[in-house]
C-alpha positions as semicolon CSV with decimal commas, in nm:
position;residue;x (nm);y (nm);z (nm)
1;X;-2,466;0,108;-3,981
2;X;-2,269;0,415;-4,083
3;X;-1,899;0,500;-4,059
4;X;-1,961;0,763;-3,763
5;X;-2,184;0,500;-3,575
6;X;-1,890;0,234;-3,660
7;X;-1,663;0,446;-3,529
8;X;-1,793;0,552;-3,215
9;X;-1,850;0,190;-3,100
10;X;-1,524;0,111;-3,146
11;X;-1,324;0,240;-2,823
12;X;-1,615;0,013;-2,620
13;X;-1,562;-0,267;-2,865
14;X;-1,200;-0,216;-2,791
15;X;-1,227;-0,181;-2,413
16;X;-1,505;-0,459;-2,337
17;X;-1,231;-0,751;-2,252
18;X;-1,106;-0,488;-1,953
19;X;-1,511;-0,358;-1,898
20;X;-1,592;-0,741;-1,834
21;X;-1,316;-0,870;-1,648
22;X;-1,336;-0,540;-1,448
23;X;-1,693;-0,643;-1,345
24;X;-1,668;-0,999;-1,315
25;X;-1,345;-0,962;-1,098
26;X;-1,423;-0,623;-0,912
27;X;-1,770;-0,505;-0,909
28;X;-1,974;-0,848;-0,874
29;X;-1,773;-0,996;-0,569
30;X;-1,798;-0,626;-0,415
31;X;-2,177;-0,632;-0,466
32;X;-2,211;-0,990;-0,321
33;X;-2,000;-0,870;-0,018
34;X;-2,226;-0,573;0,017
35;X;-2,534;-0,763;0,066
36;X;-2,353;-1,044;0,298
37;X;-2,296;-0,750;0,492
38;X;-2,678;-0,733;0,564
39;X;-2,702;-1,072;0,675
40;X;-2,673;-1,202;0,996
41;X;-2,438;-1,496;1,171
42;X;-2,709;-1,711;1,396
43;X;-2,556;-1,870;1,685
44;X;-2,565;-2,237;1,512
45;X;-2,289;-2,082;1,262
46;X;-2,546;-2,037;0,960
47;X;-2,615;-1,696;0,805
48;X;-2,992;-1,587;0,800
49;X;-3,041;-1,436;0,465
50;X;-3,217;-1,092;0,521
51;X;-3,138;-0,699;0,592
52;X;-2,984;-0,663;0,915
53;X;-2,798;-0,356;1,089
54;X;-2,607;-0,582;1,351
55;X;-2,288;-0,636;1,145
56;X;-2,242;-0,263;1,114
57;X;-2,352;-0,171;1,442
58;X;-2,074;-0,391;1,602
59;X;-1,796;-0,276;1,361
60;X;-1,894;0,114;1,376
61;X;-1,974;0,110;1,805
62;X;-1,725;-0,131;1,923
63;X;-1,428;-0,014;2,070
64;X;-1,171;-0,271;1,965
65;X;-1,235;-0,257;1,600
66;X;-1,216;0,138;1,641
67;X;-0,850;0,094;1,818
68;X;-0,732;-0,148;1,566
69;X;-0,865;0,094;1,296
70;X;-0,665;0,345;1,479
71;X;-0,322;0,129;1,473
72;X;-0,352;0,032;1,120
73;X;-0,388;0,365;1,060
74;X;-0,111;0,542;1,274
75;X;0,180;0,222;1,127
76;X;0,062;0,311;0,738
77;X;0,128;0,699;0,833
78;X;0,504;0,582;0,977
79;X;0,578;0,359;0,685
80;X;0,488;0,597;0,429
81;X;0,676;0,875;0,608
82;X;0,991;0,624;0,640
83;X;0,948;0,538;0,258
84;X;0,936;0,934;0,221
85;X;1,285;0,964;0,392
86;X;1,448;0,685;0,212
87;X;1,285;0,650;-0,119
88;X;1,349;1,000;-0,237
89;X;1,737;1,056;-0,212
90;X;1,736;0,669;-0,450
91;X;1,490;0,780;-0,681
92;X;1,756;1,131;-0,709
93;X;2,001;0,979;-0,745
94;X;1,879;0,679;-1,052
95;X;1,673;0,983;-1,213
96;X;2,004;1,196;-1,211
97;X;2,240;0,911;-1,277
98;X;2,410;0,933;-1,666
99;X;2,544;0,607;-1,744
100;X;2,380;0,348;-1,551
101;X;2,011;0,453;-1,494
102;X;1,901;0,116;-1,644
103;X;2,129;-0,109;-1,416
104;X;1,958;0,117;-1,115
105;X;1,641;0,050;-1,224
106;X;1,695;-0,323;-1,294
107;X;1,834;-0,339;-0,957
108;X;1,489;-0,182;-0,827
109;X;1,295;-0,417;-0,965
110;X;1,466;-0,750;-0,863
111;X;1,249;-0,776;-0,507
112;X;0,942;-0,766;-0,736
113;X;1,120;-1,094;-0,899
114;X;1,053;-1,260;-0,550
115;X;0,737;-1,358;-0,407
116;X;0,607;-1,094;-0,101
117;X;0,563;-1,377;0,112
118;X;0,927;-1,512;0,087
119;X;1,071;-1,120;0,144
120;X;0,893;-1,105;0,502
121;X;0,976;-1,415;0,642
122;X;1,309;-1,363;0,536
123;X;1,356;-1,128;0,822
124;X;1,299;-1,397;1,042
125;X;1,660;-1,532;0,946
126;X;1,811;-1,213;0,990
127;X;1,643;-1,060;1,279
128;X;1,548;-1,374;1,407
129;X;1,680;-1,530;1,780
130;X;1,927;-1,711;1,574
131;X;1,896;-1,486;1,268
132;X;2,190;-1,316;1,110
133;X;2,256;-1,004;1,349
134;X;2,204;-1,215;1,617
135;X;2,476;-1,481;1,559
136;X;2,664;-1,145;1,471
137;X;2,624;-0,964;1,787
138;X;2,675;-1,279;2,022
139;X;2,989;-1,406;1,827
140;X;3,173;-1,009;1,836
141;X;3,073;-1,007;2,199
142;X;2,849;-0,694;2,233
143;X;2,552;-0,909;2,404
144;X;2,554;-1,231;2,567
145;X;2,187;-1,362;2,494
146;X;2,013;-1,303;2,145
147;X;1,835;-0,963;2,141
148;X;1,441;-0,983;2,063
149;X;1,392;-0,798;1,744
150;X;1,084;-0,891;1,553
151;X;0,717;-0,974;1,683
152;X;0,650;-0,573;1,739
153;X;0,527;-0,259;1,571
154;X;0,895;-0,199;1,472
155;X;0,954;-0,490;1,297
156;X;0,632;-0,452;1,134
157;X;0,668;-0,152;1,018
158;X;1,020;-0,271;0,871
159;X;0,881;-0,563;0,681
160;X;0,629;-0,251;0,541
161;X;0,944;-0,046;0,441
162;X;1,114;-0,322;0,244
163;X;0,768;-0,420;0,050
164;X;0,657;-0,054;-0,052
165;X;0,996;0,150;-0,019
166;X;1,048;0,054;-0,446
167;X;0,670;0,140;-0,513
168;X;0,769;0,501;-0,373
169;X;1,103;0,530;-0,524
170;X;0,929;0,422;-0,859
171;X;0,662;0,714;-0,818
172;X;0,911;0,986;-0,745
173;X;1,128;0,863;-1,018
174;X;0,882;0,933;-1,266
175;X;0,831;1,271;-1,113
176;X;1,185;1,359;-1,127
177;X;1,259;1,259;-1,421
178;X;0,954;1,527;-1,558
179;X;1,144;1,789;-1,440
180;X;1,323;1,966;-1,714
181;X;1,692;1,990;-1,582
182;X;1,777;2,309;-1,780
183;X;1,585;2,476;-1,520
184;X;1,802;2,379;-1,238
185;X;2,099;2,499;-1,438
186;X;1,907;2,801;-1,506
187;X;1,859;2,865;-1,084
188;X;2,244;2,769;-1,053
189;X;2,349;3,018;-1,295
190;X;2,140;3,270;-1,162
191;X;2,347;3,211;-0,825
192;X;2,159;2,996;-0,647
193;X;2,354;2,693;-0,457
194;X;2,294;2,382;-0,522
195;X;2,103;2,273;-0,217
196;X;1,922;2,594;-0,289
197;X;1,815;2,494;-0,641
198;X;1,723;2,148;-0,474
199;X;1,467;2,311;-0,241
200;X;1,322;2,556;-0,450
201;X;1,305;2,421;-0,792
202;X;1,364;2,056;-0,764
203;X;1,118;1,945;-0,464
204;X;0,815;2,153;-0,548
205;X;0,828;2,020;-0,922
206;X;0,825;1,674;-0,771
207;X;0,601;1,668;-0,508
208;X;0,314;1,505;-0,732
209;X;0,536;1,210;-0,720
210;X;0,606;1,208;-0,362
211;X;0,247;1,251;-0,264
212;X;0,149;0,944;-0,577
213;X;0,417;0,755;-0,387
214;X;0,294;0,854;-0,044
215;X;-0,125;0,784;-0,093
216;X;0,026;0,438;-0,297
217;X;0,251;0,327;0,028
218;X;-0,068;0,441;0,266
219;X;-0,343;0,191;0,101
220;X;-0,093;-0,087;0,041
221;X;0,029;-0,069;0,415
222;X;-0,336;-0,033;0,548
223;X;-0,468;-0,308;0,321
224;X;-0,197;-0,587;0,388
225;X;-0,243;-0,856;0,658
226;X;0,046;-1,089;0,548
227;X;0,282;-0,898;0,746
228;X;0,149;-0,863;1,061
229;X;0,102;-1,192;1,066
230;X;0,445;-1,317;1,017
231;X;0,664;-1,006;1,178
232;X;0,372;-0,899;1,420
233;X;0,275;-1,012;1,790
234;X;-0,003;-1,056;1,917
235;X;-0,095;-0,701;2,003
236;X;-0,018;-0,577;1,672
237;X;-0,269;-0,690;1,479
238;X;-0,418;-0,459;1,153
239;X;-0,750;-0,388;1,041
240;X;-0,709;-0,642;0,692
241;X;-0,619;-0,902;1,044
242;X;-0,940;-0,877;1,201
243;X;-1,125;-0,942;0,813
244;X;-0,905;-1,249;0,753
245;X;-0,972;-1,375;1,089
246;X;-1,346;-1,336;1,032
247;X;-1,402;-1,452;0,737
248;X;-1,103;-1,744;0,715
249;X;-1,065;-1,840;1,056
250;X;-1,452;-1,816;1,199
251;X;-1,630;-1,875;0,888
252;X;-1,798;-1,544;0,977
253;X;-1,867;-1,391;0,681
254;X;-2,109;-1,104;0,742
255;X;-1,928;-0,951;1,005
256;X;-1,577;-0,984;0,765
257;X;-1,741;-0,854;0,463
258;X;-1,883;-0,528;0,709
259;X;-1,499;-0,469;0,843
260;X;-1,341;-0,496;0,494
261;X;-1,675;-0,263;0,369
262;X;-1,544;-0,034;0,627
263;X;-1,187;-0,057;0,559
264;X;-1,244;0,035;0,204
265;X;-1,445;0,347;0,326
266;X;-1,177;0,477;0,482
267;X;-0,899;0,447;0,204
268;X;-1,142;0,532;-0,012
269;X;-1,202;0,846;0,149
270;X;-0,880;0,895;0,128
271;X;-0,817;0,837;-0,254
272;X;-1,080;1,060;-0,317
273;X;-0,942;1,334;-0,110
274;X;-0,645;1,254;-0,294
275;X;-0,788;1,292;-0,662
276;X;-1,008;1,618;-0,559
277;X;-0,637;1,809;-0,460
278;X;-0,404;1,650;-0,689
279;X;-0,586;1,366;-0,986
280;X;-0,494;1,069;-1,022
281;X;-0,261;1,113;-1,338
282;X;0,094;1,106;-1,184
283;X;0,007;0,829;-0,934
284;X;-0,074;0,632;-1,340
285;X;0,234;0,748;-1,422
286;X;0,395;0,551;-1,136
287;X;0,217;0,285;-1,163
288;X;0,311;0,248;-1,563
């Protein structure tokens, strides 16, 4: 074998631990949930191997999947818009901070330190009937009778904020801290205000990273079932809901692997709209 031929093997020699768990872990359970798809749940509870169009035709024509769809949708669009507000006036002020950026960060990263699961049912203890604010309101006298706060879109939404709000800070950090800052002391000293220099300089260099945190916050909140479940009543189900509760609860595999096929069409769609107007390079960068 010569050097050249050597050589050009070696990035796939390199990347072939990554190429095989990528298809062991990614692309062979996706294929085998593509062809389950195709197969059909008799009424004795067994699945009749074969290529059938019944799965899909439920999930694409009924009405209730297309609602829920719908929902899921419409509370990822809030929670990314409310991680919008609130993530990018943090990730200002760490990326501007002089002396204790690395404390900041540090501090970002500690609900990452605890498990997702224990973060949402925390705010049953604090929004809870005889959670924190609560016990606060009753004992200060401004209500008489605990105040029903959770087991609604709101409080699902909320659980959403406090699980993706440091992905988008992260992802607008990283964008921020791109941006050369001579040029916003190059717009002051031309006489432009501050706020000024903020709107015209400042925002449009890091909008990559708002829109890397935005499509980031969008999939996560679409994909996620765990906090619906524990925040959520009964009417507030998400799409990633109605896959669990097909494929855990009834056993009903075909129909659950056609919902999450669907599912992933959507945000894929998405990501790809994504890529086409903007690549998927600072959304890496986040994600670093």
């Amino acid at each position: 074998m010569t050097v050249e031929a050597r050589e050009a093997r070696q990035p796939f020699i390199l990347l072939s631990p990554a190429l095989v768990s990528v298809l062991l872990l990614l692309i062979v359970p996706l294929c085998f949930i593509v062809v389950y798809s195709f197969w059909l749940r008799t009424a004795t509870g067994a699945d009749q191997v074969g290529f059938y169009l019944d799965n899909w035709r439920e999930a694409l024509s009924d009405a209730f999947y297309r609602d829920i769809l719908l929902n899921t949708l419409k509370i990822a669009a809030i929670t990314t818009a409310v991680c919008a507000v609130m993530g990018y006036p943090a990730a200002y002020v760490i990326a501007r901070s002089r002396g204790n950026k690395a404390l900041l960060l540090l501090l970002l990263m500690l609900p990452f330190w605890i498990s997702y699961i224990i973060r949402t049912m925390s705010w049953i203890n604090i929004l809870g009937a005889s959670g924190a604010v609560n016990s606060l309101l009753m004992t200060l006298g401004i209500t008489d009778e605990p105040i029903r706060m959770l087991y609604n879109e709101a409080s699902v939404i909320l659980g959403l904020v406090h699980f993706l709000l440091p992905f988008m800070i992260l992802n607008i950090y990283v964008s921020l801290e791109g941006i050369d800052t001579t040029l916003e002391d190059a717009a002051c000293s031309l006489g432009a205000t501050r706020w000024r220099t903020f709107l015209e300089v400042t925002l449009p260099l890091s909008l990559p990273g708002l829109a890397a945190g935005g499509l980031l916050a969008f999939v996560l909140a679409a994909g996620t079932y765990i906090t619906p479940i524990v925040l959520g009543g009964p009417t507030d189900a998400m799409f990633a809901n109605l896959v669990f509760e097909a494929i855990i609860t009834q056993l009903d595999w075909p129909l659950g692997s056609a919902l999450s096929l669907m599912l992933l069409a959507v945000l894929g769609a998405l990501v790809l709209l994504y890529n086409h107007f903007l690549g998927m390079g600072q959304l890496m960068k986040g994600l670093s």
